[in-house]
mmCIF file of C-alpha atoms and ligand atoms in Angstrom:
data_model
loop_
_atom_site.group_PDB
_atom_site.id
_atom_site.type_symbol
_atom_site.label_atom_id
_atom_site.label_comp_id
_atom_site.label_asym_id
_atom_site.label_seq_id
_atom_site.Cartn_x
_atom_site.Cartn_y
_atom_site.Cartn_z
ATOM 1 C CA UNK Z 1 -20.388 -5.691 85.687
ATOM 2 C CA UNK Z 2 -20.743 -2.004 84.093
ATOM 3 C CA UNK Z 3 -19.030 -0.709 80.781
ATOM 4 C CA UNK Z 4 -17.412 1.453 83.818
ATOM 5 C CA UNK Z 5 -15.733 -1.243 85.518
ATOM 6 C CA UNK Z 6 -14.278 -2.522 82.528
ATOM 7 C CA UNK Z 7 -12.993 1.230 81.763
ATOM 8 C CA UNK Z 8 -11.406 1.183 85.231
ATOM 9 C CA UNK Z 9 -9.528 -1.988 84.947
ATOM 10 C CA UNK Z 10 -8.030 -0.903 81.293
ATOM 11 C CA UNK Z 11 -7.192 3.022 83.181
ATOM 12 C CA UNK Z 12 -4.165 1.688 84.371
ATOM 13 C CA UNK Z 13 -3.237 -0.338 81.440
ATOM 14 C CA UNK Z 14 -3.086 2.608 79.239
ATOM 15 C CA UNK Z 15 -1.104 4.414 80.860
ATOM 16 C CA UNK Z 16 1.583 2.047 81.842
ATOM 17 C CA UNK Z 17 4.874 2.947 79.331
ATOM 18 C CA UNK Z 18 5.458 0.423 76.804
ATOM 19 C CA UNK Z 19 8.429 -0.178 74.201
ATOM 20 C CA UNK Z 20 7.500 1.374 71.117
ATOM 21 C CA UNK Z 21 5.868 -0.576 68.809
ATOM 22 C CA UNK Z 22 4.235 -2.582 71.501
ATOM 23 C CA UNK Z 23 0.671 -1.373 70.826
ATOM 24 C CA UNK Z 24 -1.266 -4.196 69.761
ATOM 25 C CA UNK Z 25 -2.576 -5.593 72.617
ATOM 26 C CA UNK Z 26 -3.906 -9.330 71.928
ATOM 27 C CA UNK Z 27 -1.750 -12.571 71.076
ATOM 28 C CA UNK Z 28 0.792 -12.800 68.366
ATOM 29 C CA UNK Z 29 0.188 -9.224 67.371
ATOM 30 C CA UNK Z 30 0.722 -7.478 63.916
ATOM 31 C CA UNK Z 31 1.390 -11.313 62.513
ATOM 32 C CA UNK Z 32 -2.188 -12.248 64.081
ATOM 33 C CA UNK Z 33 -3.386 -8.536 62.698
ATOM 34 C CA UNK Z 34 -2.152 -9.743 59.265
ATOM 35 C CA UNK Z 35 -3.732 -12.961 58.943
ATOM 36 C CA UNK Z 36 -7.205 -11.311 59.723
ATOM 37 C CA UNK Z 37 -6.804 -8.464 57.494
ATOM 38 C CA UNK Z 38 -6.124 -11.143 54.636
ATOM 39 C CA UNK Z 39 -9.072 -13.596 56.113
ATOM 40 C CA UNK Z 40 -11.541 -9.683 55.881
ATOM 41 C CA UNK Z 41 -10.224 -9.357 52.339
ATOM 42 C CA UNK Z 42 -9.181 -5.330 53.185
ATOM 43 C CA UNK Z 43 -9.956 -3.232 50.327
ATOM 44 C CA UNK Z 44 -7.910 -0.054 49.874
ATOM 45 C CA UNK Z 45 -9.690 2.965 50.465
ATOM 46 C CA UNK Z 46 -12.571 0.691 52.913
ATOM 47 C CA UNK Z 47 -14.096 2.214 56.051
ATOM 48 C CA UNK Z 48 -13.033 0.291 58.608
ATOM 49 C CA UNK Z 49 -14.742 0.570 62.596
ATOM 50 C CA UNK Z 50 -12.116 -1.236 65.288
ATOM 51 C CA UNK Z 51 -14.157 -1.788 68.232
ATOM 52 C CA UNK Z 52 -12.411 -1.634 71.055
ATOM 53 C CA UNK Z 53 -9.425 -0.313 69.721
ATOM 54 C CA UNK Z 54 -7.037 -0.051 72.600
ATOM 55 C CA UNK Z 55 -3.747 2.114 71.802
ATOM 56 C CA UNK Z 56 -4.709 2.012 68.061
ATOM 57 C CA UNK Z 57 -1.679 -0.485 67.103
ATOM 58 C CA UNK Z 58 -3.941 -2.581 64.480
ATOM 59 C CA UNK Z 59 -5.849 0.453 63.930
ATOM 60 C CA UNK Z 60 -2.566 2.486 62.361
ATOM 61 C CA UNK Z 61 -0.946 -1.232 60.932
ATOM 62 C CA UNK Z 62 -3.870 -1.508 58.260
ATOM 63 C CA UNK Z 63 -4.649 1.499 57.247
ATOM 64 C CA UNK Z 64 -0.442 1.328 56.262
ATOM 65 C CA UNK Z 65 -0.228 -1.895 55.531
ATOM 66 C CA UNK Z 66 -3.461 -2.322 53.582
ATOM 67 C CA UNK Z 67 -4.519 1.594 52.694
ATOM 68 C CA UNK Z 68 -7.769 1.653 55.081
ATOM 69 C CA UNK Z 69 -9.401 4.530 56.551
ATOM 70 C CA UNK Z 70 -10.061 3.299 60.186
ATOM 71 C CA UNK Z 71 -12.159 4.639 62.834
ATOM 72 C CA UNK Z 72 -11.194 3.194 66.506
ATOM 73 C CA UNK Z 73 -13.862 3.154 69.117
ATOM 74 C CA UNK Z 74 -13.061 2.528 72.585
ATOM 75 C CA UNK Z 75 -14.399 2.562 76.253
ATOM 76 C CA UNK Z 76 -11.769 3.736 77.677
ATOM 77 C CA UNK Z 77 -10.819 7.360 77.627
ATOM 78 C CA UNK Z 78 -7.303 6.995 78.372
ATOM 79 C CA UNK Z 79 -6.669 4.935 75.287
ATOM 80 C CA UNK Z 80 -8.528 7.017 73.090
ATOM 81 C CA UNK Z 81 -6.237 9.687 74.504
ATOM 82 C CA UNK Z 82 -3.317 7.297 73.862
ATOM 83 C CA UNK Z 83 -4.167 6.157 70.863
ATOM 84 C CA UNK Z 84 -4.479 9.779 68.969
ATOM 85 C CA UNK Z 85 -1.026 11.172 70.382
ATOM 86 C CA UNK Z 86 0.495 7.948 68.818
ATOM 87 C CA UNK Z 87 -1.277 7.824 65.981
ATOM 88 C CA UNK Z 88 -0.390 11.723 65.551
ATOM 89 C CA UNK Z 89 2.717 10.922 66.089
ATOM 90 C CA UNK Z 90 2.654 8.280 63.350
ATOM 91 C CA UNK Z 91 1.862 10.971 61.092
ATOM 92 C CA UNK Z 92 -1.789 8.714 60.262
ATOM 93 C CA UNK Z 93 -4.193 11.428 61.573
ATOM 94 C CA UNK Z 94 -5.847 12.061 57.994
ATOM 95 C CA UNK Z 95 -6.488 7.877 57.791
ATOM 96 C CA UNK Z 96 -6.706 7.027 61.458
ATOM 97 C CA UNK Z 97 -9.471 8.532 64.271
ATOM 98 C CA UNK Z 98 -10.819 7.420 67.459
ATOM 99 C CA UNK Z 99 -14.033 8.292 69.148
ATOM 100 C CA UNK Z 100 -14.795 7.169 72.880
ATOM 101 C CA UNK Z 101 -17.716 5.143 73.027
ATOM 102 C CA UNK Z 102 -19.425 1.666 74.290
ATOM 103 C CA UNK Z 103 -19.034 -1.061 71.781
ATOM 104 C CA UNK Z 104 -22.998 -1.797 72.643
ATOM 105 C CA UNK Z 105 -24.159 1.746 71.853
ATOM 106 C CA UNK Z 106 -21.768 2.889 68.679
ATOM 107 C CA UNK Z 107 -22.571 6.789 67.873
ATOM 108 C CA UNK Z 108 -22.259 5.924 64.012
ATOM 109 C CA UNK Z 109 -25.107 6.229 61.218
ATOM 110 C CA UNK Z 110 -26.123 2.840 59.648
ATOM 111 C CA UNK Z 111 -23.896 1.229 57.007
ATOM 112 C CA UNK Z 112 -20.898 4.115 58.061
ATOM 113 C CA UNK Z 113 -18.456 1.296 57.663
ATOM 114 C CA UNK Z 114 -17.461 -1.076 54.780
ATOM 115 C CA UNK Z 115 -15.918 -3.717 57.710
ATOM 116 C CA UNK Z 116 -16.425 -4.047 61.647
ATOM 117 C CA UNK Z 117 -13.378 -5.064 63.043
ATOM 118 C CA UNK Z 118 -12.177 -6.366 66.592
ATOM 119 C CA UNK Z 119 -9.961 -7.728 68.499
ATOM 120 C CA UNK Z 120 -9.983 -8.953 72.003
ATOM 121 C CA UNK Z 121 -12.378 -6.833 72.992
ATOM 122 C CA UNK Z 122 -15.924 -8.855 73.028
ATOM 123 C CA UNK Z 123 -14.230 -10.782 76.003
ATOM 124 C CA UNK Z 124 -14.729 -7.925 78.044
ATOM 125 C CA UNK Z 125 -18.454 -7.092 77.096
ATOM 126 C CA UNK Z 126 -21.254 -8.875 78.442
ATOM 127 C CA UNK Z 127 -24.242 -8.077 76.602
ATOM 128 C CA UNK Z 128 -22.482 -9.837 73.095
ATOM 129 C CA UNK Z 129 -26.396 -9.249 71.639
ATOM 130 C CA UNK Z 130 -26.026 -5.842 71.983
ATOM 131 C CA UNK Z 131 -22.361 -5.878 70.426
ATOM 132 C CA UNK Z 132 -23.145 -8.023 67.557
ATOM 133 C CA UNK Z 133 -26.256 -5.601 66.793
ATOM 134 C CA UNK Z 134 -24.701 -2.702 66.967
ATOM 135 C CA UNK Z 135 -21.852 -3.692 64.383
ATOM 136 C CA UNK Z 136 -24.360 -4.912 61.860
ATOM 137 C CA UNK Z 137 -26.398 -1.927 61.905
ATOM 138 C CA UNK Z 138 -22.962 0.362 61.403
ATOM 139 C CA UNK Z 139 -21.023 -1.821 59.553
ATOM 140 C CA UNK Z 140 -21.050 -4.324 56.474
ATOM 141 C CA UNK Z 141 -18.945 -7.619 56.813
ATOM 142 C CA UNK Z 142 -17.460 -8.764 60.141
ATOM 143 C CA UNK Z 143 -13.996 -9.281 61.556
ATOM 144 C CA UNK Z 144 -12.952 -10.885 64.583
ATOM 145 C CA UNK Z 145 -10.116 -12.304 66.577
ATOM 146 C CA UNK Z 146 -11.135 -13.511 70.170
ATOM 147 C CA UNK Z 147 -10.481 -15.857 73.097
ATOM 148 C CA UNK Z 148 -13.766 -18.245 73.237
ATOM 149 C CA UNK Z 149 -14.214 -20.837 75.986
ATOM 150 C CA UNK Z 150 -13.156 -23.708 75.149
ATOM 151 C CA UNK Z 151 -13.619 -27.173 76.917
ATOM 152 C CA UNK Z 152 -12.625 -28.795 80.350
ATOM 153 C CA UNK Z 153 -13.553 -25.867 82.725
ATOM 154 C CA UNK Z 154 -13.245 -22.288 83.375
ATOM 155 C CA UNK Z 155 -9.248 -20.597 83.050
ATOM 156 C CA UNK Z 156 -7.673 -19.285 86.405
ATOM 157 C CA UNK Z 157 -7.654 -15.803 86.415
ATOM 158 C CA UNK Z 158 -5.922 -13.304 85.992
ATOM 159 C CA UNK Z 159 -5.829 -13.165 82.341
ATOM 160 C CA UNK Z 160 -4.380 -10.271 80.326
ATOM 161 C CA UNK Z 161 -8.167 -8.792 79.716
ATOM 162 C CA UNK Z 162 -9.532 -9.609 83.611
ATOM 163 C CA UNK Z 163 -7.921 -9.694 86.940
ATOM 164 C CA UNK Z 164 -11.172 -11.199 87.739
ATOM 165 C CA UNK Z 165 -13.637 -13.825 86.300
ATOM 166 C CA UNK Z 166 -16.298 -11.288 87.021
ATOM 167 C CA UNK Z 167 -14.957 -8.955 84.222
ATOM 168 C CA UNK Z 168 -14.942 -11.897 81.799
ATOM 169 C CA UNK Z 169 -17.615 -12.706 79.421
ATOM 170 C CA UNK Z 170 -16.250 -15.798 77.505
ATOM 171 C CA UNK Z 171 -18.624 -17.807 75.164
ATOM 172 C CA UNK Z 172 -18.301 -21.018 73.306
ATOM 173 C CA UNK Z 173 -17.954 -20.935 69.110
ATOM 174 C CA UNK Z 174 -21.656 -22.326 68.933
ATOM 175 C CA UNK Z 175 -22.597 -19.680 71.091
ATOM 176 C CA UNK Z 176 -20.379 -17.019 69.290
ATOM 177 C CA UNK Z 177 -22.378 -18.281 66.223
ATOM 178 C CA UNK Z 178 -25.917 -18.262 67.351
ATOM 179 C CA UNK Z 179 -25.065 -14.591 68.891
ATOM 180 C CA UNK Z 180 -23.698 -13.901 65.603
ATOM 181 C CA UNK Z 181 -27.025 -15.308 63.525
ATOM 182 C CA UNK Z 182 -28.859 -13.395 65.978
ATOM 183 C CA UNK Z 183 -27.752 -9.920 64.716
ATOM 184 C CA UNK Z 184 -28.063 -11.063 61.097
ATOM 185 C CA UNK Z 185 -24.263 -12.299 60.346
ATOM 186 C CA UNK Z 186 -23.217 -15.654 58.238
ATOM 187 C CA UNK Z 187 -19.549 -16.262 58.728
ATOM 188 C CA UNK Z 188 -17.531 -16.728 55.464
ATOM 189 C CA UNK Z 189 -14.532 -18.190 57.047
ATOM 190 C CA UNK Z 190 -12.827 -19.500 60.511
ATOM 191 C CA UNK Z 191 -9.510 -20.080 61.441
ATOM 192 C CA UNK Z 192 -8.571 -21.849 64.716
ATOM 193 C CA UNK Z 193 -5.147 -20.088 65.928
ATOM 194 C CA UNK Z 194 -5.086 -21.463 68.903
ATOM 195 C CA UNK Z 195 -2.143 -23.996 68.359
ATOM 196 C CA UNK Z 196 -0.060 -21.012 67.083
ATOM 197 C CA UNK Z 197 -0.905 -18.471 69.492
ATOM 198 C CA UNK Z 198 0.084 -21.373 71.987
ATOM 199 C CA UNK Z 199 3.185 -21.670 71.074
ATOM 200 C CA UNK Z 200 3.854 -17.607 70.912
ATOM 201 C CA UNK Z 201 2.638 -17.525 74.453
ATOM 202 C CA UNK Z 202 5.674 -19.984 75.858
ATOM 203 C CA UNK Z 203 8.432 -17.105 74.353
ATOM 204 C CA UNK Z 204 6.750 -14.247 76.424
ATOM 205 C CA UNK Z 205 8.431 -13.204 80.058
ATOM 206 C CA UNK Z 206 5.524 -14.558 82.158
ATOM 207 C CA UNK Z 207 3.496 -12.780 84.873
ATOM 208 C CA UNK Z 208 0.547 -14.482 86.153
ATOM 209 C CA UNK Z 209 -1.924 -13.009 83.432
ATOM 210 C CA UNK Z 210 0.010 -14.631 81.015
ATOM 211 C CA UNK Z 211 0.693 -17.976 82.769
ATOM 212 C CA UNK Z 212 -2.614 -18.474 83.225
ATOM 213 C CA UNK Z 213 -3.858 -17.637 79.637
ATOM 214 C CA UNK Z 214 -0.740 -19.826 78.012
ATOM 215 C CA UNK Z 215 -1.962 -22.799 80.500
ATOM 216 C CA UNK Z 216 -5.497 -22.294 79.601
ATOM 217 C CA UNK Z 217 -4.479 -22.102 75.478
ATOM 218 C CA UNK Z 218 -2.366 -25.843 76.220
ATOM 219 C CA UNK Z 219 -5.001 -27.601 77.540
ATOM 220 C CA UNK Z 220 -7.995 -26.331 75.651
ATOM 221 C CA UNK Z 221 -10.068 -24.401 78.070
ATOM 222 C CA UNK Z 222 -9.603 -21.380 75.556
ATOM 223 C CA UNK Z 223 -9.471 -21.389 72.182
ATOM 224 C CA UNK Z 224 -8.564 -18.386 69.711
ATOM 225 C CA UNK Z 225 -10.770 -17.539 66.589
ATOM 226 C CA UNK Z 226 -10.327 -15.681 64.154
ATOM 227 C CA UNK Z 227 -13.816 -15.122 61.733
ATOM 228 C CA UNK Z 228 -15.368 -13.157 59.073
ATOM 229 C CA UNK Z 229 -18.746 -12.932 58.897
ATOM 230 C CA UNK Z 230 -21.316 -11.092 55.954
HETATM 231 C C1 SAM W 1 -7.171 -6.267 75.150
HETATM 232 S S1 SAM W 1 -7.538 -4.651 74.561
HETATM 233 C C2 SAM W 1 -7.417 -4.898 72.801
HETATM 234 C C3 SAM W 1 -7.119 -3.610 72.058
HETATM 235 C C4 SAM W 1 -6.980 -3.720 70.545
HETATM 236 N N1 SAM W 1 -8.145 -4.323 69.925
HETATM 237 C C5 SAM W 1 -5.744 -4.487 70.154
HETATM 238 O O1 SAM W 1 -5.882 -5.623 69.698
HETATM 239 O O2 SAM W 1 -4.648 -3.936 70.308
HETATM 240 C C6 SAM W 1 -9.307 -4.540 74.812
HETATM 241 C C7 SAM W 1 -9.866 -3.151 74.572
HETATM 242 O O3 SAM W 1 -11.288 -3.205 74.538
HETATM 243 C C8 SAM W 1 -11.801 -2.036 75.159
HETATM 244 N N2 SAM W 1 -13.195 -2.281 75.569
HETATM 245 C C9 SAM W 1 -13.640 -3.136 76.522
HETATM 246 N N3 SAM W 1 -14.988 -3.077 76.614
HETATM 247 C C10 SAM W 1 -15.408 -2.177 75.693
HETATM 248 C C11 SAM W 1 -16.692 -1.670 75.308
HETATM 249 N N4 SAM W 1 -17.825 -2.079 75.894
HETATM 250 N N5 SAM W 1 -16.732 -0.759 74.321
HETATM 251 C C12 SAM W 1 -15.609 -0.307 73.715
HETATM 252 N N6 SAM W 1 -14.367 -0.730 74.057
HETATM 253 C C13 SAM W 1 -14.263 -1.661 75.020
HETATM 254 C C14 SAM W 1 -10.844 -1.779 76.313
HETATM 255 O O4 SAM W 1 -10.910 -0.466 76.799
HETATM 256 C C15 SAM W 1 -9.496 -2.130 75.647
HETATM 257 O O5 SAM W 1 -8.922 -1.010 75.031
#
């Protein structure tokens, strides 16, 4: 499965209208956002990469919230095109850029960025080596909020990130933290959210992507993490 194919799948996605506001695309969004920003320890006035930064929601909500200066990279071009009308719009453009570019291949010097940041992104990227390396080399401590396999079998797709299992690159926390070692981070802290993002899941109007992620969350064959790693 190509960076390509990934790009294809999200086209449509970014494009489809949405009620304002609605631009943080991963469970229990600017309250999830929040809690990891707090976890990361944001520093007003850090450089902060998002990888995979989708319409830019998180992107615009810390650099607000918590005085950032954010970079967002993403795959897809019609996000990035997305994400800088809305973030012009927001009137963030001096705090808040996006650049397109692969998540294994970032176009940055090393040490650019005070904090790597991500959210429900890495599920969609299967060399995770290649991810995790590229962040340390561009960035200094780690943030992330994923869906990692969890136990009892694989979900039923489609999820919200995959129509199909082949676009799906889901690892287990032991492997998320052996990956992690590998590129040269030493998480700090974990938080399991799985319970919580659970229970935000059953007040959502349901389609089958998110049916089969809230069934999946219930009976433990996902898990969500959030993690910051030095
Ligand atoms: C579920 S969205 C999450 C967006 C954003 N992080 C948020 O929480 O609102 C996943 C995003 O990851 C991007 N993505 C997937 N694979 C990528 C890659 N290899 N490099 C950069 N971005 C990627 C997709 O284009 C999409 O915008």
């Amino acid at each position: 499965m190509s960076a390509e194919e990934v790009e294809r799948y999200y086209e449509a996605a970014a494009r489809r209208p949405r009620q304002p506001g609605a631009d943080q695309l991963h469970v229990r969004g600017a309250e999830a956002t929040v809690e990891l920003a707090e976890l990361a320890e944001l520093r007003k006035g850090e450089r902060v990469l998002d990888v995979g930064a989708g319409l830019g929601g998180p992107a615009r909500f810390i650099a607000e919230r918590f005085g950032v200066d954010v970079t967002g990279v993403d795959i897809t071009a019609a996000f990035v095109e997305r994400a800088e009308e809305l973030t012009r719009d927001a009137g963030l453009a001096d705090r808040v850029r996006f650049v397109r570019a692969d998540a294994t291949a970032l176009p940055f010097a090393d040490g650019a960025f005070a904090v790597g940041w991500t959210q429900h992104a890495a599920m969609n990227v299967p060399d995770k080596a290649a991810l995790y390396a590229a962040a340390r080399r561009t960035t200094g401590r780690l943030a992330l909020y994923d869906a990692i396999a969890g136990s009892g079998g694989p979900p039923e797709y489609p999820l919200p990130w995959a129509s199909v299992a082949e676009l799906s690159f889901l690892v287990t926390e032991d492997e998320l933290r052996a990956l992690l070692a590998g590129a040269g981070f030493h998480p700090t802290a974990t938080r399991d959210v799985t319970e919580m993002g659970s229970r935000w899941m059953r007040d959502l109007p349901h389609g089958p992507a998110f049916e089969n992620l809230g069934r999946a969350l219930d009976d433990g064959r996902l898990r969500l993490l959030q993690l910051v790693a030095d």
